[in-house]
XYZ file of C-alpha atoms in Angstrom:
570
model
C 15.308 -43.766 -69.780
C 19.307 -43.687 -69.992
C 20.860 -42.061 -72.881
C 24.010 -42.257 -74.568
C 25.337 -40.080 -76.951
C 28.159 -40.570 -79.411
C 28.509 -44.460 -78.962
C 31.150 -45.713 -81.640
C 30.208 -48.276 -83.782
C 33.359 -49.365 -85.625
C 32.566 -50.559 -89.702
C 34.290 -53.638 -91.399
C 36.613 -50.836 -93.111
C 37.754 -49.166 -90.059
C 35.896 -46.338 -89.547
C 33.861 -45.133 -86.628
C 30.271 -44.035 -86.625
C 28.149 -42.601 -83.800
C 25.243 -43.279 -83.042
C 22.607 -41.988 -80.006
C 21.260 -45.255 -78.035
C 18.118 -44.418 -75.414
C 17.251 -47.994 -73.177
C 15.300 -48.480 -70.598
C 16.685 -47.847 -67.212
C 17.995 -50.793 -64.957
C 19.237 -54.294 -65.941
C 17.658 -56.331 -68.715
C 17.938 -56.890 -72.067
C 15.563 -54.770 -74.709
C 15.158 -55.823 -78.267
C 16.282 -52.836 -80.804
C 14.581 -50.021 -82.850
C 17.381 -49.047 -85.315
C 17.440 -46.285 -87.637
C 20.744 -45.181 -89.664
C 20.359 -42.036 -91.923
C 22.114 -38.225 -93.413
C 19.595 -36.278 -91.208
C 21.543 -35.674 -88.083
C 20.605 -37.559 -85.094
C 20.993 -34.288 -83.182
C 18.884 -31.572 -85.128
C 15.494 -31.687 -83.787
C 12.741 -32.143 -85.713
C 11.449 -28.434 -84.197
C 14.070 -27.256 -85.586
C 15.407 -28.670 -88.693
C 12.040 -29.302 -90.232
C 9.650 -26.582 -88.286
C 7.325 -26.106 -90.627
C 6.418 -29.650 -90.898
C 6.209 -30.055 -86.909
C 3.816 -27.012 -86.576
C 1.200 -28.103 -88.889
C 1.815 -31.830 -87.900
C 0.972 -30.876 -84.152
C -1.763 -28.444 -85.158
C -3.794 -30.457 -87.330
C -2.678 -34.128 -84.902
C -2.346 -33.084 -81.166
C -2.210 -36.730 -80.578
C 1.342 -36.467 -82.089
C 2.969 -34.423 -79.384
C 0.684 -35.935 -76.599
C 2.657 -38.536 -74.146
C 6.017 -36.730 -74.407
C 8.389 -33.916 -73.991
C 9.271 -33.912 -77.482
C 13.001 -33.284 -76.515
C 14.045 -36.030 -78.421
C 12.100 -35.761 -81.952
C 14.175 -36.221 -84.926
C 13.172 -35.572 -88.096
C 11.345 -39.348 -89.867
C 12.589 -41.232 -86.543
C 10.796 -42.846 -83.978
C 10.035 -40.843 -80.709
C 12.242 -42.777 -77.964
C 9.972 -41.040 -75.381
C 6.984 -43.151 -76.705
C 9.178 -46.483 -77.466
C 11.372 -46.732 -74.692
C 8.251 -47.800 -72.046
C 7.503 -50.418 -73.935
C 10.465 -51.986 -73.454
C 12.736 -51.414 -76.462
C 15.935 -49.941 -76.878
C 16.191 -46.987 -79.620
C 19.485 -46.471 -81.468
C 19.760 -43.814 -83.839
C 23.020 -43.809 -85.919
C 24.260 -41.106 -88.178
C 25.312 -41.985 -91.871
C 28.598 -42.024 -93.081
C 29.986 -38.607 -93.739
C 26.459 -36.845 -92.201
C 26.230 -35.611 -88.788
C 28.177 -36.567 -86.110
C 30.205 -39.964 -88.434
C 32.842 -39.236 -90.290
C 33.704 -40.448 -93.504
C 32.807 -40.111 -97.532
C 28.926 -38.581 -98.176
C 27.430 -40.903 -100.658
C 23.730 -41.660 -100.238
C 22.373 -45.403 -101.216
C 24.997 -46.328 -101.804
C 26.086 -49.876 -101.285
C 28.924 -48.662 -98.819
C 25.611 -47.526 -97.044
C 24.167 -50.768 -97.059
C 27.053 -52.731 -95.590
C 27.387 -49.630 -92.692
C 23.518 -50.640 -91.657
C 24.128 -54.141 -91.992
C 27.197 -53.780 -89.862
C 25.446 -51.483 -87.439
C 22.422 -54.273 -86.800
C 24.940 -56.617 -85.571
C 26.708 -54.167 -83.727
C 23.116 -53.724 -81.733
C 22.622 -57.405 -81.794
C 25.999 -58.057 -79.981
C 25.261 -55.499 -76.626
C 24.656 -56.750 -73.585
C 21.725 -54.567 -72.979
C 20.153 -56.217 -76.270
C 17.918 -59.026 -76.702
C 19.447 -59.957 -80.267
C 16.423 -58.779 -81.953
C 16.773 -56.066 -84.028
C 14.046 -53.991 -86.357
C 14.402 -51.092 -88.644
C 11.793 -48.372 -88.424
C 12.101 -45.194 -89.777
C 10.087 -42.695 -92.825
C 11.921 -42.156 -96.025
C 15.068 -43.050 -96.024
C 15.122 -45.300 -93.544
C 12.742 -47.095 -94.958
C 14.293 -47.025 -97.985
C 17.676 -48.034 -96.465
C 15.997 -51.272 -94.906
C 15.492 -52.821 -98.382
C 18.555 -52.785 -99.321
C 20.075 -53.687 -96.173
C 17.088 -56.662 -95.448
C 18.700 -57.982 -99.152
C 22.124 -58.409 -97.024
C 20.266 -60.525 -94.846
C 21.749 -59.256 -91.474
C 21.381 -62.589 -88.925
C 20.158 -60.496 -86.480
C 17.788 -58.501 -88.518
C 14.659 -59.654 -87.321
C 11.510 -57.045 -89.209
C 11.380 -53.968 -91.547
C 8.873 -51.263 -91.201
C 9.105 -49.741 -94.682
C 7.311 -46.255 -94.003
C 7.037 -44.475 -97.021
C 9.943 -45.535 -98.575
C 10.831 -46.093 -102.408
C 12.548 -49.375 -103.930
C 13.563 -48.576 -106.968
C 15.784 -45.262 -106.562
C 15.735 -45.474 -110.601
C 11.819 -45.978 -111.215
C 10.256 -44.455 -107.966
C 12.966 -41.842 -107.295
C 15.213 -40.424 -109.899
C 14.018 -41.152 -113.158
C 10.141 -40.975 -113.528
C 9.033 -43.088 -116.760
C 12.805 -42.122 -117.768
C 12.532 -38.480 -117.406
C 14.818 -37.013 -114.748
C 13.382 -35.775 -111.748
C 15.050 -32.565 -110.107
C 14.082 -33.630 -106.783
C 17.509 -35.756 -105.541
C 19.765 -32.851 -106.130
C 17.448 -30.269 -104.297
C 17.054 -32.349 -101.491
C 20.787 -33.086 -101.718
C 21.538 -29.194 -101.096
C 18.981 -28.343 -99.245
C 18.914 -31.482 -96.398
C 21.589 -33.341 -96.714
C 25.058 -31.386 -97.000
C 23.486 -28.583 -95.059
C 24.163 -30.983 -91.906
C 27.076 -33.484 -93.648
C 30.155 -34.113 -91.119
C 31.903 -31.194 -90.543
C 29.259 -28.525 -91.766
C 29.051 -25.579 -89.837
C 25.238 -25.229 -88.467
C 23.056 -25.633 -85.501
C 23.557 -27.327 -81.881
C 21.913 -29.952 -80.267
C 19.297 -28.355 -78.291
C 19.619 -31.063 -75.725
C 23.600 -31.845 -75.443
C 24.595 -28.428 -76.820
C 27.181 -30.142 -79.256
C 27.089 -28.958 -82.980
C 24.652 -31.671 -84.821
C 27.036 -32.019 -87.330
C 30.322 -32.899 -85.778
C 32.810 -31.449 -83.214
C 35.333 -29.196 -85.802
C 34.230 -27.098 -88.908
C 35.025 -27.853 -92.172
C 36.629 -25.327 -94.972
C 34.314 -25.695 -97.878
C 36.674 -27.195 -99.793
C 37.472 -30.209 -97.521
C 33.222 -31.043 -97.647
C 33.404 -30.824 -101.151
C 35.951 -33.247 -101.441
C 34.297 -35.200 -98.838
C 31.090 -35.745 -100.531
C 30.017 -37.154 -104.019
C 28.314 -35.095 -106.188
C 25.245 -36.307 -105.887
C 22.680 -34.501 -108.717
C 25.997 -35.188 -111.083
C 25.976 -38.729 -110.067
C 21.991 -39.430 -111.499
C 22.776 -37.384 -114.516
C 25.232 -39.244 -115.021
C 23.534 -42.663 -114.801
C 20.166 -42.177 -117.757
C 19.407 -45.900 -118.187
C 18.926 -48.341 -115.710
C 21.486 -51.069 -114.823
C 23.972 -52.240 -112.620
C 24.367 -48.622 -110.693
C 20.754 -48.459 -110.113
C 20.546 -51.979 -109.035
C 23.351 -52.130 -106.417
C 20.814 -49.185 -104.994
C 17.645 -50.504 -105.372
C 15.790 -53.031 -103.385
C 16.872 -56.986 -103.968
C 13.109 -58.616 -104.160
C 14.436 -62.410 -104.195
C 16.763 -62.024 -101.283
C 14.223 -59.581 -99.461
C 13.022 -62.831 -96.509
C 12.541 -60.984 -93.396
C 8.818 -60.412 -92.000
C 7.896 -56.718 -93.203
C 4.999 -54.437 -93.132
C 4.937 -51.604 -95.997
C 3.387 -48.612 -95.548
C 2.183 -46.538 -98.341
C 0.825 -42.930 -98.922
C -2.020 -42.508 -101.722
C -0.429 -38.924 -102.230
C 3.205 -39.571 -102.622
C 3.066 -39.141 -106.302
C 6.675 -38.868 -107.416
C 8.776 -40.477 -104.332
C 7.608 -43.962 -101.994
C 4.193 -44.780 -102.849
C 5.766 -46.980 -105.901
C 8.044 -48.665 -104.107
C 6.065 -49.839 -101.166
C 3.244 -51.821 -103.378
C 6.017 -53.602 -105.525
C 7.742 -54.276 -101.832
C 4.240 -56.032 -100.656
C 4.226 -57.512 -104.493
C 7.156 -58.838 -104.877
C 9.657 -59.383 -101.744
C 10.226 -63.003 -101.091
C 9.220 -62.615 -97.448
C 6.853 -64.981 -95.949
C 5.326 -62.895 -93.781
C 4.589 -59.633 -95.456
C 1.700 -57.257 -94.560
C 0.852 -53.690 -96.796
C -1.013 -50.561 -94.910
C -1.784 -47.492 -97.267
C -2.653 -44.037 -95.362
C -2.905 -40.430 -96.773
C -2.386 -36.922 -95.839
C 1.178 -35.689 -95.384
C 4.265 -37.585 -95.814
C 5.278 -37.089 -92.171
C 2.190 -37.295 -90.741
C 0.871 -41.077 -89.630
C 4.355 -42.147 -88.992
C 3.685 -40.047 -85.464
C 0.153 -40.199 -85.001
C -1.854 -42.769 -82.342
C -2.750 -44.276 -85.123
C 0.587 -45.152 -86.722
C 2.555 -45.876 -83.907
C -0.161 -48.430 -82.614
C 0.057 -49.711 -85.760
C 3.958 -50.314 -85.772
C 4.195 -51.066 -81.915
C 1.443 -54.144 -82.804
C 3.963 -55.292 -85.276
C 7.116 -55.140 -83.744
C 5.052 -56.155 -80.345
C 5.250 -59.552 -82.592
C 8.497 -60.147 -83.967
C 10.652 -58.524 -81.467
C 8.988 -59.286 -78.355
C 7.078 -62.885 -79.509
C 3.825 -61.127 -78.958
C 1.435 -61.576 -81.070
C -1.489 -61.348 -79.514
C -2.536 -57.902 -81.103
C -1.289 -58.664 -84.714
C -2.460 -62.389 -85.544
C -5.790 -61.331 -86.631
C -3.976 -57.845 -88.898
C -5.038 -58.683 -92.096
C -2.151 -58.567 -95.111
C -4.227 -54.979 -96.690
C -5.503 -52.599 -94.509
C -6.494 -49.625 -96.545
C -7.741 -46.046 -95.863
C -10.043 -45.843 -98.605
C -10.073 -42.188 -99.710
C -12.966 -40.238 -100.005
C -13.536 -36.501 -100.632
C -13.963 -35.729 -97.087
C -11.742 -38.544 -95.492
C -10.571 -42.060 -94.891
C -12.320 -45.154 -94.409
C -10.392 -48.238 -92.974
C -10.637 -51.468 -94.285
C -9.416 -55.170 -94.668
C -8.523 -56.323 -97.734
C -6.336 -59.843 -98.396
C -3.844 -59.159 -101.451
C -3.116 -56.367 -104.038
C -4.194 -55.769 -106.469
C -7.759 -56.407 -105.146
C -9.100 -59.551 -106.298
C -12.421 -58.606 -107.144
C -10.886 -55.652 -108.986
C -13.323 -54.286 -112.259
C -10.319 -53.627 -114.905
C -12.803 -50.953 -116.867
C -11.261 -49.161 -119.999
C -12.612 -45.794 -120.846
C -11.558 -45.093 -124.450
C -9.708 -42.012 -125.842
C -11.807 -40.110 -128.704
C -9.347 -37.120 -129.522
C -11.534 -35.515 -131.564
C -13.896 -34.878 -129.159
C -11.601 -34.399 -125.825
C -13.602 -37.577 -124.708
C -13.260 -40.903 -122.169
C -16.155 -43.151 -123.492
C -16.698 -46.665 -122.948
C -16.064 -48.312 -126.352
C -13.365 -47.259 -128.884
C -13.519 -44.624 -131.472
C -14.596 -46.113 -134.792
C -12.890 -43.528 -136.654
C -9.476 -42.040 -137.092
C -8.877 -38.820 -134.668
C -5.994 -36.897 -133.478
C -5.310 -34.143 -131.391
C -2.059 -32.210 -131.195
C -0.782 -29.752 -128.476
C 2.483 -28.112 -127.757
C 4.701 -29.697 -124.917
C 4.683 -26.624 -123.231
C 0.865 -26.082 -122.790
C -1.333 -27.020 -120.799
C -1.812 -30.323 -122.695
C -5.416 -31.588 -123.550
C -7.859 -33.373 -121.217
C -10.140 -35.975 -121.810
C -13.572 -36.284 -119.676
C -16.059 -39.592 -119.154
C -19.408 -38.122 -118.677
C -20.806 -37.911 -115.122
C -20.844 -41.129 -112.882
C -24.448 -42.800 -112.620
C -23.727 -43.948 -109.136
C -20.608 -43.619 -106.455
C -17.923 -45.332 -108.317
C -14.507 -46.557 -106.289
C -11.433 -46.831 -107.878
C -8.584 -48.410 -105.780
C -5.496 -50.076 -107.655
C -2.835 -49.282 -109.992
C -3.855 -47.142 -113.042
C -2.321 -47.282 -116.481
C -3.245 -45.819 -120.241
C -2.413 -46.734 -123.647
C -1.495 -43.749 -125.790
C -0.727 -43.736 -129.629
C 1.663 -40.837 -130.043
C 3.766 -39.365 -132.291
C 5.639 -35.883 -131.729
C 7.641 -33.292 -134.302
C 11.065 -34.185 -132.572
C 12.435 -37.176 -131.994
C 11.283 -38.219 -128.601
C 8.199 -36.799 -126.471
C 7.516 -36.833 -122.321
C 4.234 -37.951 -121.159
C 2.722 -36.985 -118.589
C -0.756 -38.474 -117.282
C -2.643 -36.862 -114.906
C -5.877 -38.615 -113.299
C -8.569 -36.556 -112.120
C -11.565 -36.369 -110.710
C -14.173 -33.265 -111.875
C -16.654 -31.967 -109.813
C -20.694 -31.206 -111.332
C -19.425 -27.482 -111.452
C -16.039 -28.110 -113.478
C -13.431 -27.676 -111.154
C -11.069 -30.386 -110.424
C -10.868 -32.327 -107.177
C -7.361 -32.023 -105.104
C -6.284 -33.742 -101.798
C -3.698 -32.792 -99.525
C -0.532 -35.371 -100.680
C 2.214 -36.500 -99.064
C 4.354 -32.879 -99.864
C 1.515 -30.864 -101.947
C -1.346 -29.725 -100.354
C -3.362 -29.710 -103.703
C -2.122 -33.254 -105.317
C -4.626 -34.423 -107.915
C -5.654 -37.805 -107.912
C -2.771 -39.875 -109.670
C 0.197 -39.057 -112.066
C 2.459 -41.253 -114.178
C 5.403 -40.233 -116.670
C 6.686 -41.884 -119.718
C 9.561 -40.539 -121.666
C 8.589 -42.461 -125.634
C 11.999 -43.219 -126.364
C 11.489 -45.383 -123.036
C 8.802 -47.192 -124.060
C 10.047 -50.651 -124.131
C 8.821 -52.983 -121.931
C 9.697 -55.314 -119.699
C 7.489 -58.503 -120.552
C 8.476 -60.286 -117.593
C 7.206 -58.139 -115.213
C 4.776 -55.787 -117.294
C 1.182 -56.384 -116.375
C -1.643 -54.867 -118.402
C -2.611 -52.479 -115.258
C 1.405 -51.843 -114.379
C 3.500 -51.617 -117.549
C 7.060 -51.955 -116.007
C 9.363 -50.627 -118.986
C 12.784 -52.367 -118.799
C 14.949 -48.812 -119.319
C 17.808 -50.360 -120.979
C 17.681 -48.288 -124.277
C 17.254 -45.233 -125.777
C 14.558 -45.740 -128.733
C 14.338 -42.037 -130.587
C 11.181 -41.936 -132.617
C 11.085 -40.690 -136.043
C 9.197 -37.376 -136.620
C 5.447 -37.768 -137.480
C 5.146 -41.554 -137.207
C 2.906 -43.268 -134.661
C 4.153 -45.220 -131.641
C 2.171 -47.080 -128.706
C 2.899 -46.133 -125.691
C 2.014 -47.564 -122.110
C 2.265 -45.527 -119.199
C 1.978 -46.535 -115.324
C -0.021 -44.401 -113.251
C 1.231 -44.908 -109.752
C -1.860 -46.815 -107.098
C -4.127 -44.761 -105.628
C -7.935 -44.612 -104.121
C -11.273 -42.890 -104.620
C -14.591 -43.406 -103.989
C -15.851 -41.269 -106.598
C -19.656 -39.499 -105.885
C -22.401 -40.000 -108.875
C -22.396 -36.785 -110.869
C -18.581 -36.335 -110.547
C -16.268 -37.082 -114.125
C -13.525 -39.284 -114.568
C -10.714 -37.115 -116.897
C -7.625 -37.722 -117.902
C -4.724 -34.694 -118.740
C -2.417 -35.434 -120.967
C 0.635 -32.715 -121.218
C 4.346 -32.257 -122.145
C 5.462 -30.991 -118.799
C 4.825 -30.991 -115.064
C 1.144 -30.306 -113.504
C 0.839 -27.107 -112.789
C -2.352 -25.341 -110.763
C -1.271 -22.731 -108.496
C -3.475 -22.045 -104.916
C -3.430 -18.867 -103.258
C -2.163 -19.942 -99.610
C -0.349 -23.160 -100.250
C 2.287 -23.142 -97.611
C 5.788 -22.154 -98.237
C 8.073 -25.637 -96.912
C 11.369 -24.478 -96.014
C 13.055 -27.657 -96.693
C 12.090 -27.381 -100.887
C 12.789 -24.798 -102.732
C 10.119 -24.684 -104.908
C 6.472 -23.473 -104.821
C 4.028 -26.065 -104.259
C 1.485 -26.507 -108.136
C 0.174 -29.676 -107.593
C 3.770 -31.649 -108.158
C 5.585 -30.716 -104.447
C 9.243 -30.946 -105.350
C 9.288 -33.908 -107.699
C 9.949 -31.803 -110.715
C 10.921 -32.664 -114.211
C 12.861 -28.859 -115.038
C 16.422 -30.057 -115.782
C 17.797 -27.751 -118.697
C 19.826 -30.628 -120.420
C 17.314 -33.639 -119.902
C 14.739 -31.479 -121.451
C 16.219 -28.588 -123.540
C 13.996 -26.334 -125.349
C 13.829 -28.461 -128.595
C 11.779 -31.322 -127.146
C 9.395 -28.661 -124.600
C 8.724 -26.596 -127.594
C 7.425 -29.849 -129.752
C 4.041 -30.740 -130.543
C 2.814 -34.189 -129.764
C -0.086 -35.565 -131.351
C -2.633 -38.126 -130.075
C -4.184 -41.051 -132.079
C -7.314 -43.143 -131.743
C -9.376 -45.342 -134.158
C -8.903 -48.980 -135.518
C -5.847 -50.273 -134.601
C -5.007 -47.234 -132.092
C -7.036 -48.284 -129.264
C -6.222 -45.470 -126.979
C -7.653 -46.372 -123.514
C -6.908 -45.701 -119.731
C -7.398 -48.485 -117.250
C -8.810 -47.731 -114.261
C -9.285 -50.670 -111.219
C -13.198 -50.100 -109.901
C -14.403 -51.963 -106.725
C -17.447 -53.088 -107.064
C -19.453 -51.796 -104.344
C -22.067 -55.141 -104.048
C -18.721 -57.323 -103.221
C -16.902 -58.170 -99.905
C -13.193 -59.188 -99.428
């Protein structure tokens, strides 16, 4: 393998980014692996993100296997395990991160143009084929929608690994209600290695990660944008959120989008509406679990994007013709089972409705035939509904949304829906998620002052609201509101309960032992980092309210959940 660090790649503006380019040794031309991104293409992942690599490589041996690991970067591909078969792997710090220079300002469409520019830079060197793809976890994935809307020439496939769309729906604003999570992540991954930055070496080159001189504190700050300021900034969606979200019409290039059932709060979102609704004609949707970071590295990943890439970068596609467009790890409570599916959401899908009676804290399967209400404070712990135990083993696989008739003291009221699973004994049923280790089944938000929808794209199993207005509710009167639960996937044993939570803040359960990630700052309760805690977005006024649920005639209160039939085939 032949390495060079630093390479300049000179932008349409002028400026100069670097970028770390590993190739096969000898003559020949390689198509490209490209990944652009804040992260520092220098920091390994050992060391920037340690506690993810030590329980990645303890609980997945197979990820270290096959290489020296010298080279791991944190959500990158390993160039150790690439590089043999024959492509060329270019990793290229962001603009004002790492080793580039310039003005900090993530997703931005400045961004955009840099990647786009940096594909054809990759395109045009004589050790390249012409061929370029995008692979990368996160942000670069979420990076290659917006670029793959430039349509770069060269651009050739996108492998979207856990990587969100919308940065207003799927990142920064969950059901309208601002999520913490962009500004922690800001301070805590981003500016910590942003151009200039004082901070750690390469381990390999022994050059500071983030540049060759220090920066006063004063010249980063002016460097950067102000990132959590920026979202606050921004409440509704429109053109700022657009010119950073994913362009679905002008989206063409082949893709496969990879999901996580767990991401709840960041991706998962965004890679179903990428398989949904991108224009491309060749489009193909994988959904995984466990940890965010996790199947990106295993045998089972990599095979997975070295059979697609195999295709449209090398014109082999002898090991990906016969990949169906789904392949799903159906979750159970013990594991994964693969399997083939041919569009989403599943054909053959059972849309079952089990009704609200708030009276009786119940899910039953036909409506309440009499007025009820139940009220609880925001701040509490809410009020769960329970269907009574399963007959048989139920699966539920799909997109999950409820109905709720609400009306709260103040004039607005958060939502938040939490679908679980209840064992015969009581206790709830938790699966390790992409960040949290105890992530209950699915979770959607709905801020009722957002409730409007979007009747374009709204679908009776995924209300898409068009956030475009602020509509305040008046004190004490009833309003209808429909709230997405983000996809997941359970096959559900017979004697286990269907509930549904319905509270005024964040899910909450704390677990003795849940590890400590030192890249968040909070404690992981069944949320990871994708918080709704910001002072002014929700000041004490609306979390001390009381919201009240309805159900009867007229206030059909029901959550819609998407059950396979188990006597049917794909």
């Amino acid at each position: 393998m032949v390495i060079e660090w630093d390479v300049p790649i000179t932008m349409d503006d002028g400026l100069v980014l670097r970028a770390d380019v590993f190739a096969p040794a000898g003559p020949g031309q390689h198509p490209v692996i490209l990944s652009y991104g804040p992260y520092a293409k220098g920091l390994a992942f050992q060391e920037g993100y340690a506690d993810q690599w030590r329980l990645m490589v303890a609980a997945h041996p197979d990820v270290a296997r096959g290489s020296s690991n010298r080279y791991a970067n944190w959500e990158t591909v390993d160039p150790e395990k690439w590089v043999p078969d024959g492509y060329a792997c270019v990793r290229v710090d962001s603009r004002g991160a790492g080793r580039s220079p310039g003005f900090l300002d993530p997703f931005s469409p400045r961004e955009a143009r840099d990647l786009y520019e940096c594909v054809e830079w990759a395109a045009a060197q004589p050790w390249s084929t012409g061929k370029v793809g995008i692979n990368g976890i996160s942000y670069y994935a979420m990076n290659a929608w917006h670029v793959a809307g430039l349509q770069p020439p060269h651009l050739a496939a996108i492998c979207v690994w856990e990587g969100a769309a919308d940065l207003y729906r799927d990142a920064t604003h969950h059901g309208g209600i601002l999520s913490t999570f962009f500004q922690n992540w800001y301070d805590k991954q981003v500016i910590v290695v942003q151009h200039g930055a004082a901070g750690p070496r390469s381990a390999v080159t022994g050059e500071p990660v983030a540049g060759p001189e220090a920066r006063s504190e004063a010249a980063l700050e002016s460097a950067r944008t102000r990132f959590g300021e920026l979202i606050a900034a921004h409440p509704l969606d429109g053109e700022f959120w657009r010119a950073r979200s994913a362009d679905w019409d002008k989206i063409t290039v082949p893709l496969l989008t990879a999901a996580n059932w767990g991401g709840q709060g960041l991706h998962t979102r965004g890679n179903f509406e990428g398989f949904t609704r991108a224009a491309s004609a060749h489009k193909w949707l994988e959904v995984h679990g466990l940890e965010h970071w996790t199947h990106f590295y295993t045998d089972y990943g990599v095979g997975l994007q070295k059979r697609f890439f195999a295709c449209f970068l090398h014109g082999d596609d002898a090991r990906w013709r016969d990949q169906p467009a789904v392949q799903l790890q159906v979750r159970t409570l013990d594991g994964f089972v693969q399997r083939a599916e041919r569009e989403w959401p599943l054909a053959r899908t059972r849309w079952t409705r089990l009704y609200l009676w708030p009276d009786r804290n119940q899910l039953a399967p036909a409506p309440a035939g009499t007025d009820g209400a139940v009220s609880y404070r925001a701040d509490s712990a809410g009020v769960t509904f329970t269907a009574p135990p399963l007959d048989i083993e139920t699966e539920i696989t799909g997109p999950v949304a409820t109905r709720l008739f609400v009306s709260s003291s103040v004039p607005d009221a958060d939502l938040f829906c939490v679908l679980r699973v209840l064992a015969p004994d009581g206790s709830g049923v938790t699966f390790p998620g992409a960040i949290d280790p105890h992530t209950p089944v699915g979770q959607g938000w709905l801020r009722v002052s957002h409730r409007k929808l979007d009747p374009d794209l709204s679908a009776e199993y995924r209300p898409y609201h068009a956030h475009d207005e602020i509509q305040p509710l008046v004190p004490g009167e009833v309003y209808q509101a429909d709230v997405e639960i983000w996809p997941t996937s359970l096959v559900v044993p017979a004697g286990y309960r269907i509930a549904l939570t319905v509270r005024g803040g964040d899910w909450e359960v704390r677990y003795p032992g849940a590890p400590r990630l030192g890249s968040f700052k909070n404690e992981m309760t069944g949320c990871g980092p994708f918080l709704h805690d910001d002072p002014a977005d929700r000041p004490p006024e609306l979390t001390g309210s009381t919201q009240t649920l309805w159900a009867g005639p007229g206030r059909e209160s029901f959550l819609l959940l998407p059950v396979i039939p188990a006597d049917d085939s794909p």
